[in-house]
Coordinates of C-alpha atoms in Angstrom, one line a residue:
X29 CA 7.3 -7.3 32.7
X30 CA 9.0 -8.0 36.1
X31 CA 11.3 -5.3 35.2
X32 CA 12.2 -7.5 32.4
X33 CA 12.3 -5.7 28.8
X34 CA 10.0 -5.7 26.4
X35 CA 9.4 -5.8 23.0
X36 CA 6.8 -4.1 21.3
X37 CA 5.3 -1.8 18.7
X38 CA 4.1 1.5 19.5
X39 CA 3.8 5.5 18.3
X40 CA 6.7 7.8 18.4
X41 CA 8.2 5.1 20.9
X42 CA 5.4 4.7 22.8
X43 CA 2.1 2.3 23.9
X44 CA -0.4 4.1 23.9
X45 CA 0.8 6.6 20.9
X46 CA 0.4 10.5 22.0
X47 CA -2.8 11.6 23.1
X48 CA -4.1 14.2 19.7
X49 CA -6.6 16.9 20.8
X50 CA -8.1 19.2 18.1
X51 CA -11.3 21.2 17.9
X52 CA -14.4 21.4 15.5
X53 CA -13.6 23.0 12.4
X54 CA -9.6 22.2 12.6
X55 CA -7.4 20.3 10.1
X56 CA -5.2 17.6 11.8
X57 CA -2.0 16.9 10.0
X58 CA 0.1 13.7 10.6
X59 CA 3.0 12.3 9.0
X60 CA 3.0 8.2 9.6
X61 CA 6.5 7.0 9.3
X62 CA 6.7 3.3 9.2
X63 CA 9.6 1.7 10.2
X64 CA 7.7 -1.0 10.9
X65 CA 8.4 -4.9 8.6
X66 CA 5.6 -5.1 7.6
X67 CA 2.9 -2.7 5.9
X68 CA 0.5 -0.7 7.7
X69 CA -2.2 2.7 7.7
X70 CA -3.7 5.0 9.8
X71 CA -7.1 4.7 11.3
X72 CA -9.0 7.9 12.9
X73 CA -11.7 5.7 14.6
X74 CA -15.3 7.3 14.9
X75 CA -14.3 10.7 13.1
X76 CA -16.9 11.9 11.1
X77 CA -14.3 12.6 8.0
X78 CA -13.6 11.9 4.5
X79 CA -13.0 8.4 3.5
X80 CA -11.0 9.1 0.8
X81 CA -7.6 10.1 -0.6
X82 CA -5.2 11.0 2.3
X83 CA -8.3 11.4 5.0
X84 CA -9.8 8.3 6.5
X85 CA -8.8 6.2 3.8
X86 CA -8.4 2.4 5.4
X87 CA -7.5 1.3 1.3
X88 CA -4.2 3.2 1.6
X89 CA -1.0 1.7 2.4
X90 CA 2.5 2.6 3.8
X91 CA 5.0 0.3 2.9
X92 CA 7.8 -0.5 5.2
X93 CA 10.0 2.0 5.1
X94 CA 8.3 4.5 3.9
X95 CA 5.8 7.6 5.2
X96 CA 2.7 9.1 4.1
X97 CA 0.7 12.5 5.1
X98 CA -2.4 12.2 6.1
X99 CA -4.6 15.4 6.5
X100 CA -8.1 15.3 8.3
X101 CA -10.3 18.4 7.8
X102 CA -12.8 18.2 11.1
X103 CA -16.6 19.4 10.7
X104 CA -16.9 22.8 12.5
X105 CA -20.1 20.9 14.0
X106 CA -17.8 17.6 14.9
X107 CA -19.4 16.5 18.2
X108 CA -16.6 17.2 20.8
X109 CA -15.6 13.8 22.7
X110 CA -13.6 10.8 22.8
X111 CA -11.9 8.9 19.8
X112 CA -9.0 6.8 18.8
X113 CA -6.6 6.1 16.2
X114 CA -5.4 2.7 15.4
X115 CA -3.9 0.6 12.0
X116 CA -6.5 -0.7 9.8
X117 CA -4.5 -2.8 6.9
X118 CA -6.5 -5.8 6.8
X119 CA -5.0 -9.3 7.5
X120 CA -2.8 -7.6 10.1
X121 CA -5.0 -5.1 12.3
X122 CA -4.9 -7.4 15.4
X123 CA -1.1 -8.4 15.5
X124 CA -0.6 -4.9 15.1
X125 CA -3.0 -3.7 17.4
X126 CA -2.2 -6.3 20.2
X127 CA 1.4 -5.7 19.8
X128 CA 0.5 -2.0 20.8
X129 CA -0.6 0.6 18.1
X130 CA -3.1 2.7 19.2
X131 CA -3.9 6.2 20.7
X132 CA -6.3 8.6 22.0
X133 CA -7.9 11.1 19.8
X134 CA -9.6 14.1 21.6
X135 CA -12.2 16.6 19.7
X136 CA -12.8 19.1 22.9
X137 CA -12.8 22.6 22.6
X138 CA -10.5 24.2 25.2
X139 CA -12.9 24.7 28.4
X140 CA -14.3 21.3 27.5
X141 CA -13.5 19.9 31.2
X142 CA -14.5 23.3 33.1
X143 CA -13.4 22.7 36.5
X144 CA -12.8 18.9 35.9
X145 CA -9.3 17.2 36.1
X146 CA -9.6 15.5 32.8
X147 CA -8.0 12.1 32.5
X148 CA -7.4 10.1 29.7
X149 CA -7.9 5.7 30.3
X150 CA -6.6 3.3 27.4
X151 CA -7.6 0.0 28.2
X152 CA -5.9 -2.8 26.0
X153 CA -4.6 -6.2 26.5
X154 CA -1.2 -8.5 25.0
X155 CA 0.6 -12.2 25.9
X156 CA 4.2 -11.7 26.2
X157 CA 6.2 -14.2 25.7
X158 CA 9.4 -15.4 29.1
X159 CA 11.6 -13.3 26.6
X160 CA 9.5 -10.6 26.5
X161 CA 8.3 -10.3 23.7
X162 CA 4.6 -10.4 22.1
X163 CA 3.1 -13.7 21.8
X164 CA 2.3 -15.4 18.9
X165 CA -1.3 -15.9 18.8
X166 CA -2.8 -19.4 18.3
X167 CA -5.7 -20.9 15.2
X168 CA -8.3 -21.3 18.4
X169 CA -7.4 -18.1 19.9
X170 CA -8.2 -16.2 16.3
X171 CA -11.7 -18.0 16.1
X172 CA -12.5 -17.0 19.0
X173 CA -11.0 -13.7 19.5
X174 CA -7.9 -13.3 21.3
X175 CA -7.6 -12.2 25.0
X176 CA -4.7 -11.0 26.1
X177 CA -3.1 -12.0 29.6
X178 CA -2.1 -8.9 30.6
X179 CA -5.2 -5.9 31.2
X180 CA -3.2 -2.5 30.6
X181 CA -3.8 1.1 31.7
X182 CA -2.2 3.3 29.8
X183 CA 0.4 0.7 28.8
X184 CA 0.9 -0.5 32.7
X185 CA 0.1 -2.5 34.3
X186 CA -2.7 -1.9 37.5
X187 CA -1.1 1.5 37.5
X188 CA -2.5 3.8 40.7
X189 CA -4.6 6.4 40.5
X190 CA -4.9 9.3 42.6
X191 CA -7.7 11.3 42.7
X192 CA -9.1 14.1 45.9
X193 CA -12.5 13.3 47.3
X194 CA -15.1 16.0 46.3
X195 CA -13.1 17.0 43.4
X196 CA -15.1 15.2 40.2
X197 CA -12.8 13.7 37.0
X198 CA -13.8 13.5 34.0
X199 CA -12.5 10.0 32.8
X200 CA -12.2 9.1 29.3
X201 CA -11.9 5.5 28.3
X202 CA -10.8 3.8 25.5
X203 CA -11.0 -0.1 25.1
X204 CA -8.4 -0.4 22.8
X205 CA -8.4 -4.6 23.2
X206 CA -8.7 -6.6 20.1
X207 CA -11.8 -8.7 21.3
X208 CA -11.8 -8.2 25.1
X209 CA -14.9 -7.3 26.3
X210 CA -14.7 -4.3 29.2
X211 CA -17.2 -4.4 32.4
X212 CA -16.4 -1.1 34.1
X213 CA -16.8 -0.5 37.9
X214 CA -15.5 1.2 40.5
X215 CA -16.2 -0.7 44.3
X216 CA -18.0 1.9 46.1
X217 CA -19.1 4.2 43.4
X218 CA -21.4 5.2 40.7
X219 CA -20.6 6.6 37.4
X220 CA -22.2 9.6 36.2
X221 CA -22.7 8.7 32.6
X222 CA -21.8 11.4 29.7
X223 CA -22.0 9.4 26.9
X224 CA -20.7 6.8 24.2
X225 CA -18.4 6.7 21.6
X226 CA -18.0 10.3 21.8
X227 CA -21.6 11.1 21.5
X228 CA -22.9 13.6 24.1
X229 CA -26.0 12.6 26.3
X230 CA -28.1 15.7 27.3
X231 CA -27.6 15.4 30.3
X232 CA -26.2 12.6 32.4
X233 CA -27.3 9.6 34.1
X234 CA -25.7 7.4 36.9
X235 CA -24.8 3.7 36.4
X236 CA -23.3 1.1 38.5
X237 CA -21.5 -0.4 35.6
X238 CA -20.9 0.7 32.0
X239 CA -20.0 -1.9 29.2
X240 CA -17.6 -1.4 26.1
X241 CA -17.0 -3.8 23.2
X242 CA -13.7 -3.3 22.0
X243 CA -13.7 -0.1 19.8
X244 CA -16.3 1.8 22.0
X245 CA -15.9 4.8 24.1
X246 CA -17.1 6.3 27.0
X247 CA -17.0 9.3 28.7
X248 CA -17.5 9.3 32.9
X249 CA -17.8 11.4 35.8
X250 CA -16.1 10.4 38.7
X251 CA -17.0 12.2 41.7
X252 CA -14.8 10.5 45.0
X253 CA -16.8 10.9 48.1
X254 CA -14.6 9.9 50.6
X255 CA -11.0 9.0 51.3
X256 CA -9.3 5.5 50.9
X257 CA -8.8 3.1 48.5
X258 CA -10.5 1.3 45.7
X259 CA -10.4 -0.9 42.9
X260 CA -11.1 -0.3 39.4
X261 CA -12.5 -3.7 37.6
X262 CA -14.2 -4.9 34.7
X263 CA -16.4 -7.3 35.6
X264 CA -16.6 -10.9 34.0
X265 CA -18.6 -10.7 30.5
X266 CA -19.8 -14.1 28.7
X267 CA -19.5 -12.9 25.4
X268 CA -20.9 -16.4 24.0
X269 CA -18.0 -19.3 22.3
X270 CA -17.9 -21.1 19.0
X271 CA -19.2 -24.1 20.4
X272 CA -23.0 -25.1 19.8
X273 CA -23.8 -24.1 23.7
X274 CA -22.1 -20.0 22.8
X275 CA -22.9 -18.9 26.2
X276 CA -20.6 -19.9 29.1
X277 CA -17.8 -21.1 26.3
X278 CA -14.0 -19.5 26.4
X279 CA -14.6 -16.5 25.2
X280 CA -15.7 -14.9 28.4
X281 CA -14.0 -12.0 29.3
X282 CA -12.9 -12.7 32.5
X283 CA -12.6 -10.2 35.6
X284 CA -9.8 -8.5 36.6
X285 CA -8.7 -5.5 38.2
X286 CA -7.2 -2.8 36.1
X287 CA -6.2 -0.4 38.7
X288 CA -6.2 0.9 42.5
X289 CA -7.8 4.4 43.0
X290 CA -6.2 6.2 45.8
X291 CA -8.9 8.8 47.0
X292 CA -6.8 11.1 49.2
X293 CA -8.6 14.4 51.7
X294 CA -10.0 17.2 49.5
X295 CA -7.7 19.9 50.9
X296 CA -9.2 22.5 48.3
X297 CA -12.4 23.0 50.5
X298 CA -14.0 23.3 47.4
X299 CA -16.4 20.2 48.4
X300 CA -18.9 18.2 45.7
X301 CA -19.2 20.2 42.6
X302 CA -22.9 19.2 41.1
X303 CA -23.0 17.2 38.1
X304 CA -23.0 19.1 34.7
X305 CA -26.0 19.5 32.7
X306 CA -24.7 18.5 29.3
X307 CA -22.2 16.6 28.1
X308 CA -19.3 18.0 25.9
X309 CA -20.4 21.1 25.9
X310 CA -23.3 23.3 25.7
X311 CA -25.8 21.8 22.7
X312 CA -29.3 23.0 22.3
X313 CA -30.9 19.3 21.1
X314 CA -29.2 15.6 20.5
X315 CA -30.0 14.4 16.8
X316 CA -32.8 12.1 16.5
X317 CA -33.5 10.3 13.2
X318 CA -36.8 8.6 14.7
X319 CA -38.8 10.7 13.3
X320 CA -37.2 11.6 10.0
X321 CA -38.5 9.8 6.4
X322 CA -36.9 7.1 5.7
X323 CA -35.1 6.3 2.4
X324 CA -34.1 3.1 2.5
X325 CA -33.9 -0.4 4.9
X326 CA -31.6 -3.3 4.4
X327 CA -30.5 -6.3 6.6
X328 CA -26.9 -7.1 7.0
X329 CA -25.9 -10.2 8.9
X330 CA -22.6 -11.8 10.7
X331 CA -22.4 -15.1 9.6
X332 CA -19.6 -17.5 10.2
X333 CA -19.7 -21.0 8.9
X334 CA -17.1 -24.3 7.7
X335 CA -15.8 -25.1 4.8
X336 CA -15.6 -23.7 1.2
X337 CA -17.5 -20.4 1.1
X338 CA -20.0 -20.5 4.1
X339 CA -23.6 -22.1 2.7
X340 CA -22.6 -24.9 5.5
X341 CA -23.3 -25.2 8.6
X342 CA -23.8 -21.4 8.6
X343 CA -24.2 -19.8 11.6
X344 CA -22.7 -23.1 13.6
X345 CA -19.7 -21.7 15.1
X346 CA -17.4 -24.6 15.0
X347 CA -14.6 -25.4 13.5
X348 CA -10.9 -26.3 13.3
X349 CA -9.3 -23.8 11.0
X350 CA -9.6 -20.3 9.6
X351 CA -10.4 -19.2 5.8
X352 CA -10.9 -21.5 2.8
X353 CA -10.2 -25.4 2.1
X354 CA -12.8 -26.4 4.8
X355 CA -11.6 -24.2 8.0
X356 CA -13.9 -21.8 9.7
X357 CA -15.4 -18.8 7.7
X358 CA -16.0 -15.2 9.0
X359 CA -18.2 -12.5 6.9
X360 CA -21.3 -10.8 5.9
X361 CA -24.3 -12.1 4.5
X362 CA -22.2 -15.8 3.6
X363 CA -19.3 -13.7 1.8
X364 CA -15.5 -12.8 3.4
X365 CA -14.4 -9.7 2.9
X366 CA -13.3 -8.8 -0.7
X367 CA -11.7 -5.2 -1.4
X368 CA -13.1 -5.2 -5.0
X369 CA -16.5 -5.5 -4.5
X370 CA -19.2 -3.0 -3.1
X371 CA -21.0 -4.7 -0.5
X372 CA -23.9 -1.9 -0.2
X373 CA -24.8 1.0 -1.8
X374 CA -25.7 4.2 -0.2
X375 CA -27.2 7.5 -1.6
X376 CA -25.0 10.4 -0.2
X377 CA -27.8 12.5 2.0
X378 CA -30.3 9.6 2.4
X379 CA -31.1 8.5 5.7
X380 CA -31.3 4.7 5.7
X381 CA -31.9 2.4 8.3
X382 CA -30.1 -1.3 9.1
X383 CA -31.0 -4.3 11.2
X384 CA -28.0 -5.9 11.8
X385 CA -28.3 -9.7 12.6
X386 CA -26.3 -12.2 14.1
X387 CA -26.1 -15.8 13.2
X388 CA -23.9 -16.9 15.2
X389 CA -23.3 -17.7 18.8
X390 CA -21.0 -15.2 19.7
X391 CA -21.7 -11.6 20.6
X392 CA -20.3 -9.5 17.9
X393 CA -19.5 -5.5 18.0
X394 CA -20.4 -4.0 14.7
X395 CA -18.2 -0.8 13.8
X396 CA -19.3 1.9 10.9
X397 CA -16.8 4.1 9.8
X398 CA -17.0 7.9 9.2
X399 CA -21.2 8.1 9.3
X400 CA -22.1 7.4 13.4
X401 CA -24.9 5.4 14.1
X402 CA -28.4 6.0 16.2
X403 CA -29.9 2.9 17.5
X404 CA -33.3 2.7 17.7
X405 CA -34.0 -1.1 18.4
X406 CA -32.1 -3.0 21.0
X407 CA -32.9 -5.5 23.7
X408 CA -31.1 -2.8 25.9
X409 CA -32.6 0.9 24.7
X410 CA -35.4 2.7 25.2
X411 CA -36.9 3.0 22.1
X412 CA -38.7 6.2 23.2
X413 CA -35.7 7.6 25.2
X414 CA -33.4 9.7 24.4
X415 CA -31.3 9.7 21.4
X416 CA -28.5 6.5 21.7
X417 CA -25.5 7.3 19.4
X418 CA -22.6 5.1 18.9
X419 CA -20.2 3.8 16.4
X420 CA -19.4 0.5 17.8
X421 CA -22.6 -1.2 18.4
X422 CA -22.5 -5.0 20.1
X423 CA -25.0 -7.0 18.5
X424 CA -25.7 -9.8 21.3
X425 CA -25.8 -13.6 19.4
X426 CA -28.8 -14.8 17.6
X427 CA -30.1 -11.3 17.8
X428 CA -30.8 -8.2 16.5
X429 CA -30.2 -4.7 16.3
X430 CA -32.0 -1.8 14.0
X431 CA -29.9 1.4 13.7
X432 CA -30.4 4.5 11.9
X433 CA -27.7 6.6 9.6
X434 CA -27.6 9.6 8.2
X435 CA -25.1 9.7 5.2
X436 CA -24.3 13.2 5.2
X437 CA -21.3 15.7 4.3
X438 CA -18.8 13.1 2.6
X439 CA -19.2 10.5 0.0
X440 CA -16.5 7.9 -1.1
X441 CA -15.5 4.0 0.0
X442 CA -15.0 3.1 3.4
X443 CA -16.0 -0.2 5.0
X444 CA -17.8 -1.4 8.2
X445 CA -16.4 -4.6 10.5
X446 CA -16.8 -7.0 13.6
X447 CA -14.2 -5.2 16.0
X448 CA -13.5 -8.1 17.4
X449 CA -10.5 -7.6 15.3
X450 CA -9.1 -11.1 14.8
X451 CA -12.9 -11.7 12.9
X452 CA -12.2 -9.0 11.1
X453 CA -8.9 -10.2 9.7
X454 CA -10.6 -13.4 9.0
X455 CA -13.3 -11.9 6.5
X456 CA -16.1 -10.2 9.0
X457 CA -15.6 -6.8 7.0
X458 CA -17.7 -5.0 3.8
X459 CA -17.5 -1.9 1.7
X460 CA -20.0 0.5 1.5
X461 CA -20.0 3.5 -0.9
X462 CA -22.0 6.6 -0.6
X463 CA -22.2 8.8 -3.8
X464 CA -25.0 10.8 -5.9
X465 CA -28.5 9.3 -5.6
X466 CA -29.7 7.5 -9.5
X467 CA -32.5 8.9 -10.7

């Protein structure tokens, strides 16, 4: 900061942590040592894994002090793309997060990139403090989801890039903020769109911007035409507020530039290289659960509210304090977060699908862990199109969104969350469990 030092948490002395690449059908194998005050866990973030045990387990714990192994076995048919690990012991996640644990997690088998430069973009944001240190964060700023001051890059600040005209990148980005909302552009340019939360497309499509709630992915070609320089933004996103108006409240995510692009001469002569075909790599057909049977259909809903429990003024969005004894309430369905009960039950194998409705005034990201997520009703998809897959979905305020799931390959306990992560904390979290179907 200023060339000032810093204080702050990261992996293996660093923020972000090491970028991890595997490929489908490997076994990934990580000691977490935490010498950390306080406890935390380990967080694969849109693996399809194991919940359970010493996999994907977010009900584990490492103590200060102490280390654990943790031992994910990936699918041999694990879509390749972009993922992220991150801590996930609730009550903490974002003061951990926003002091700077997080990292990149690649599934990619080795010719993923063919002749693309391949470059990996963490996006997160912290306050630190005239001593340098992380700021504390404030009661308003946890209701409505903090926003840090400073928009990093790979832990810097408005870092430069430099790329070649007419040689295409393959840009990964990660918005690892705790609520910040991410507009992507790039002045001068289109993206060539590969696909969410490391979810192939078939084939790409070309975008002027591309939107990520925190927790979402995306995967971009970036094909510089011509020399000079350019600014990389996110453009200003109202995300709605807790007051009764929501839109045009604080809890915009304001513009600001996150880094120059320096496009120098292509002195390769290898000129524009034509967009690929697929995404990843090659795949004969995306998933679609549209036209599968059915098995079961169940409505889960953010609600925040005031008070003791949330039967008042549900839905309202104001409020003074956090939690019980008549400050603001976050959840599900009028209940916080509570690691002993099973919020829903799943058949393992069953294809269910889930509207996911939003109460409030806010927009709200809605994160599933280990199974991904097809939506198939949203004010912005094309219910005929092609196949939309994510893990992080944002469900805009007083509105809906209908997904489809497939709960296939592993059963156990996991849990699914606002990642606006300071809600989270707060309550906005549930279990589900998939096991043997009753009959």
């Amino acid at each position: 900061m200023a060339g000032r030092r810093t204080q702050a948490l990261g992996y293996n002395g660093t923020s972000p942590g090491p970028t991890l690449r595997v490929a489908p059908g490997d076994v990934l194998r990580v000691t977490l040592a935490n010498d950390l005050d306080a406890t935390t866990n380990l967080h694969t973030h849109g693996l399809h894994v194991s919940p359970e045990g010493n996999s994907d387990n977010v009900f584990r714990m490492v103590e200060p002090g102490h280390s654990a192994r943790y031992e994910y076995a990936i699918p041999a048919d694990h879509p390749t793309g972009t993922f992220w690990y991150h801590p996930h012991h609730h009550g903490i996640v974002a003061d951990q997060m926003f002091g700077g644990l997080f990292g990149a997690l690649l599934v990619a088998e080795a010719d993923d990139s063919g002749e693309q430069r391949e470059r990996v973009l963490v996006v997160s944001d912290t306050t630190l403090t005239g001593d340098g240190e992380v700021a504390a964060v404030s009661r308003e700023q946890v209701m409505q989801g903090r926003e840090g001051e400073l928009v990093l890059v790979n832990g810097q600040l408005r870092p430069r890039i430099d790329v070649s005209a007419g040689s295409p990148e393959r840009w990964r980005v990660v918005n690892a903020c705790t609520s910040r909302f991410l507009e992507l552009a790039l002045d001068e340019h289109t993206w060539a769109f590969l696909g969410y939360d490391g979810q192939a497309l078939g084939h790409p499509d070309e975008r002027d911007t591309v939107v990520l709630a925190p927790g979402n992915r995306v995967d971009l070609l970036v094909q510089p035409v011509a020399a000079g320089t350019f600014t990389l933004r996110t453009l200003g996103h109202d995300r709605g507020g807790m007051g009764m108006m929501g839109r045009g409240a604080t809890a915009t995510s304001a513009e600001t530039v996150l880094a120059t692009v320096q496009v120098t001469d292509d002195t390769t002569g290898a000129g524009a290289t034509a967009l690929p075909t697929r995404g990843d790599r090659p795949v004969t057909e995306v998933a679609d659960l549209r036209g599968e049977a059915v098995d079961g259909r169940r409505t889960i809903t953010f609600t925040m509210g005031m008070g003791m429990g949330m039967g008042m003024g549900m839905g309202m969005g104001m409020g003074m304090g956090m939690g019980g004894g008549g400050g603001m309430t976050f959840g599900f369905d009028g209940q916080e977060f509570d690691p002993e009960r099973v919020d829903q039950s799943v058949a393992l194998g069953a294809v269910e699908e889930w509207t996911i409705a939003n109460a409030s005034p806010m927009d709200h990201p809605f994160h599933l862990h280990v199974w991904p997520m097809q939506v198939v009703a949203s004010a912005d998809v094309d219910p005929t199109g092609r196949p939309d897959w994510r893990d992080v979905v944002i469900v805009p305020a007083r509105s809906q969104v209908t997904v489809r799931i497939r709960f296939a390959d592993f059963g156990g306990r996991t849990v699914y969350h606002c990642h606006v992560l300071d809600h989270e904390d707060q309550g906005m979290m549930g279990i589900v469990e998939a096991g043997p179907a009753r009959g």
